[in-house]
Amino acid sequence: MMRVLLSILLFLTLQTVVGQEQFSVYFDTDKHQLTPAQSKRLKEWITANGNSKIVAIHGFTDEVGSVGYNDTLAQKRVDFIYEQIKDKVTIREDFKTISYGKNFMQSINQAENRRATIFYILEKDLQRENEILGIQPDENVEGLEITDDLPLHEKVARAKVGTKIILKNINFFQNTFATVPESQGAMYDLLFVMQNNPNLKIQLQGHICCVDKDRRNLSLERAKQIRRFLIYNGIPMGRVTVTGFGVTQPIYPIPEENEEQAAANRRVEMEILSK
């Protein structure tokens, strides 16, 4: 159940939307359960917000520990808070969480980094819920222009069968198929799209740069890595096929003139197979 609810990055910038509130509780070092004092604060917030609606929970850690360990700890903090509030405060059906670990702008005060933040809408503002969250009226947008600045869910909504979309900000460690930590947000964007479009089937297409031939089939392995992430988070394998094009479909001629062109060639795309 929780895995279905989880998605890493919100499709909008929650912190800056007018009308949305946030509340944070803080944890001791290396702990995912609250101290008595923080538990009291959370209970008081629950009592005061029984008629509010939760949109998301974000988890954070300080800089102590590895990236992988901190990502896990941040998610444990989110899960702990969710268990405390799930039957007491209304939660949106498309509720999302994100676990930042230590990959965010850290405060000088380390205690402020060990937190979970609840994003919510007050009861008095619920009549403006869609406006606050930037949700447009349900209408057929398929076929409209797909611009580079659109969030992924809007690109998919506008896409037709056969459309290819570059998955921006998904990057890999050099000469490997391991994603860099900064790719996590874009990967959860993709997961969110797959969860909220149950009829959507895609093909993930890997591309590499800088060489004359993909001798290690790295482009395919990178596409497979993104599929593994989706499957691990509950997306059926039958909805995601993969292929690797190596260096046969570069955006810029190889050898590239600069790193910007190389980065553009080194990409993963998704092709819409059915919606």
Coordinates of C-alpha atoms in Angstrom, one line a residue, residues 41-266:
R41 CA 4.0 18.6 18.9
L42 CA 2.8 16.2 16.2
K43 CA -0.2 15.1 18.2
E44 CA -1.1 18.8 18.8
W45 CA -0.8 19.4 15.1
I46 CA -3.1 16.4 14.3
T47 CA -5.7 17.6 16.8
A48 CA -5.7 21.1 15.2
N49 CA -5.8 19.8 11.6
G50 CA -8.3 17.0 11.6
N51 CA -10.2 18.7 8.8
S52 CA -7.1 19.8 6.8
K53 CA -5.8 17.7 3.8
I54 CA -2.3 16.4 3.5
V55 CA -0.6 16.7 0.1
A56 CA 2.8 15.3 0.8
I57 CA 5.5 14.4 3.4
H58 CA 9.2 15.0 2.8
G59 CA 12.0 13.4 4.8
F60 CA 15.4 14.8 5.4
T61 CA 18.7 13.8 7.2
D62 CA 21.9 15.6 8.1
E63 CA 25.2 15.0 6.4
V64 CA 26.4 12.2 8.7
G65 CA 26.5 8.8 6.9
S66 CA 26.5 7.6 3.3
V67 CA 24.0 8.8 0.6
G68 CA 22.4 5.4 0.5
Y69 CA 22.1 5.1 4.3
N70 CA 20.6 8.6 4.6
D71 CA 18.1 8.1 1.8
T72 CA 16.9 5.0 3.7
L73 CA 16.8 6.9 7.0
A74 CA 14.9 9.8 5.5
Q75 CA 12.3 7.4 4.1
K76 CA 11.9 5.7 7.5
R77 CA 11.2 9.1 9.0
V78 CA 8.5 9.7 6.3
D79 CA 7.0 6.2 7.0
F80 CA 6.9 6.8 10.7
I81 CA 5.0 10.1 10.3
Y82 CA 2.6 8.6 7.9
E83 CA 1.7 5.8 10.3
Q84 CA 1.0 8.4 13.0
I85 CA -1.4 10.5 10.8
K86 CA -2.9 8.1 8.3
D87 CA -6.2 7.6 10.1
K88 CA -6.5 11.0 11.8
V89 CA -6.1 13.6 9.0
T90 CA -7.4 13.4 5.4
I91 CA -4.8 12.5 2.8
R92 CA -5.1 13.2 -0.9
E93 CA -5.5 10.1 -3.0
D94 CA -2.4 11.1 -5.0
F95 CA -0.4 11.7 -1.8
K96 CA 3.3 11.7 -2.4
T97 CA 6.5 11.5 -0.4
I98 CA 10.1 12.3 -1.1
S99 CA 13.2 11.2 0.8
Y100 CA 16.0 13.7 0.4
G101 CA 18.6 12.0 2.5
K102 CA 21.4 14.6 2.5
N103 CA 21.0 15.6 -1.1
F104 CA 19.4 19.0 -0.5
M105 CA 20.5 22.5 0.6
Q106 CA 21.7 21.8 4.2
S107 CA 21.2 24.2 7.0
I108 CA 24.2 25.2 9.1
N109 CA 22.2 24.0 12.1
Q110 CA 22.4 20.2 11.7
A111 CA 19.4 19.7 14.0
E112 CA 17.2 21.5 11.4
N113 CA 18.2 19.0 8.7
R114 CA 16.9 16.0 10.7
R115 CA 13.3 16.5 10.0
A116 CA 10.1 15.4 8.2
T117 CA 7.9 18.1 6.7
I118 CA 4.1 17.8 6.2
F119 CA 2.6 19.8 3.3
Y120 CA -1.1 20.4 3.7
I121 CA -4.1 22.5 2.9
L122 CA -6.2 24.1 5.6
E123 CA -9.9 23.4 5.8
K124 CA -10.8 27.0 4.9
D125 CA -8.8 26.7 1.7
L126 CA -10.1 23.3 0.5
Q127 CA -12.6 24.9 -1.9
R128 CA -9.5 26.2 -3.8
E129 CA -7.6 22.9 -3.6
N130 CA -7.1 22.5 -7.4
E131 CA -6.1 26.1 -7.8
I132 CA -3.6 25.8 -5.0
L133 CA -2.0 22.6 -6.4
G134 CA -2.0 23.9 -10.0
I135 CA -4.3 21.2 -11.2
Q136 CA -6.0 22.2 -14.5
P137 CA -9.6 21.2 -15.3
D138 CA -9.9 17.8 -16.9
E139 CA -9.8 18.3 -20.6
N140 CA -8.3 16.6 -23.7
V141 CA -4.9 18.0 -24.2
E142 CA -3.5 15.2 -26.3
G143 CA -1.8 16.6 -29.4
L144 CA -1.0 20.0 -27.9
E145 CA 2.6 21.3 -28.3
I146 CA 5.1 19.6 -26.0
T147 CA 7.6 22.2 -24.9
D148 CA 10.8 21.5 -23.0
D149 CA 9.8 23.4 -19.9
L150 CA 6.7 21.3 -19.2
P151 CA 6.7 18.8 -16.3
L152 CA 6.8 15.2 -17.3
H153 CA 3.2 14.4 -16.5
E154 CA 2.0 17.2 -18.8
K155 CA 4.3 16.0 -21.6
V156 CA 2.8 12.6 -21.3
A157 CA -0.7 14.0 -21.2
R158 CA -0.1 15.8 -24.5
A159 CA 1.8 13.0 -26.1
K160 CA 0.4 10.7 -28.8
V161 CA 1.3 7.1 -29.4
G162 CA 4.7 7.1 -30.9
T163 CA 5.9 10.3 -29.2
K164 CA 9.4 10.2 -27.7
I165 CA 10.1 12.2 -24.6
I166 CA 13.6 12.8 -23.2
L167 CA 13.8 12.0 -19.5
K168 CA 15.6 15.1 -18.3
N169 CA 18.0 15.0 -15.3
I170 CA 18.4 11.2 -15.3
N171 CA 22.2 10.8 -15.4
F172 CA 24.7 8.0 -14.7
F173 CA 28.1 7.5 -13.2
Q174 CA 30.7 7.5 -16.0
N175 CA 31.0 4.2 -17.9
T176 CA 28.3 2.5 -15.7
F177 CA 24.6 2.0 -15.6
A178 CA 24.3 3.3 -12.0
T179 CA 22.3 6.4 -11.6
V180 CA 23.7 9.4 -9.8
P181 CA 21.8 10.5 -6.6
E182 CA 20.7 13.7 -8.3
S183 CA 18.6 11.5 -10.8
Q184 CA 16.3 10.4 -8.0
G185 CA 13.8 13.2 -8.5
A186 CA 13.4 12.6 -12.2
M187 CA 13.0 8.9 -11.6
Y188 CA 10.2 9.4 -9.2
D189 CA 8.6 11.8 -11.6
L190 CA 8.5 8.9 -14.1
L191 CA 7.1 6.6 -11.4
F192 CA 4.4 9.1 -10.6
V193 CA 3.4 9.2 -14.2
M194 CA 3.2 5.4 -14.5
Q195 CA 1.2 5.1 -11.2
N196 CA -1.3 7.7 -12.3
N197 CA -1.7 6.5 -15.9
P198 CA -2.4 2.7 -15.4
N199 CA -3.0 2.2 -19.2
L200 CA 0.3 3.8 -20.1
K201 CA 2.9 1.5 -21.7
I202 CA 6.3 2.8 -22.7
Q203 CA 9.6 1.8 -24.2
L204 CA 12.7 3.1 -22.4
Q205 CA 15.5 3.9 -24.9
G206 CA 19.1 4.3 -23.9
H207 CA 21.7 6.4 -25.7
I208 CA 25.4 7.0 -25.1
C209 CA 27.9 9.6 -26.2
C210 CA 31.5 10.2 -27.1
V211 CA 32.5 6.8 -28.7
D212 CA 32.2 5.2 -32.1
K213 CA 30.4 2.1 -30.9
D214 CA 28.5 0.8 -27.8
R215 CA 30.8 -2.2 -27.2
R216 CA 29.5 -2.9 -23.7
N217 CA 25.8 -2.4 -24.7
L218 CA 25.7 0.3 -22.0
S219 CA 22.8 2.1 -23.5
L220 CA 20.6 -0.9 -23.1
E221 CA 21.8 -1.5 -19.5
R222 CA 21.0 2.1 -18.6
A223 CA 17.5 1.7 -19.9
K224 CA 17.2 -1.6 -17.9
Q225 CA 18.3 0.2 -14.8
I226 CA 15.4 2.7 -15.0
R227 CA 13.0 -0.2 -15.6
R228 CA 14.3 -2.0 -12.5
F229 CA 13.5 1.1 -10.5
L230 CA 9.9 1.1 -11.8
I231 CA 9.4 -2.6 -11.3
Y232 CA 10.8 -2.4 -7.7
N233 CA 8.2 0.3 -7.0
G234 CA 5.3 -1.8 -8.2
I235 CA 5.0 -1.1 -12.0
P236 CA 4.3 -4.4 -13.9
M237 CA 7.1 -5.4 -16.2
G238 CA 4.7 -5.8 -19.1
R239 CA 4.2 -2.0 -19.2
V240 CA 7.9 -1.2 -19.7
T241 CA 10.0 -2.5 -22.6
V242 CA 13.6 -1.5 -23.1
T243 CA 16.1 -1.0 -25.9
G244 CA 19.5 0.5 -26.5
F245 CA 20.5 2.6 -29.5
G246 CA 24.1 3.1 -28.5
V247 CA 25.5 6.0 -30.6
T248 CA 23.3 5.4 -33.6
Q249 CA 20.8 8.3 -32.9
P250 CA 22.8 11.2 -31.5
I251 CA 21.3 14.6 -31.1
Y252 CA 24.7 16.1 -32.0
P253 CA 27.3 14.6 -34.3
I254 CA 30.0 12.4 -32.6
P255 CA 32.6 13.4 -31.6
E256 CA 30.8 16.1 -29.8
E257 CA 32.2 19.6 -29.7
N258 CA 31.8 20.1 -26.0
E259 CA 30.4 18.5 -22.8
E260 CA 27.0 20.1 -23.3
Q261 CA 26.6 18.3 -26.5
A262 CA 27.9 15.1 -25.0
A263 CA 25.5 15.3 -22.1
A264 CA 22.6 15.8 -24.6
N265 CA 23.6 12.7 -26.5
R266 CA 24.0 10.7 -23.2

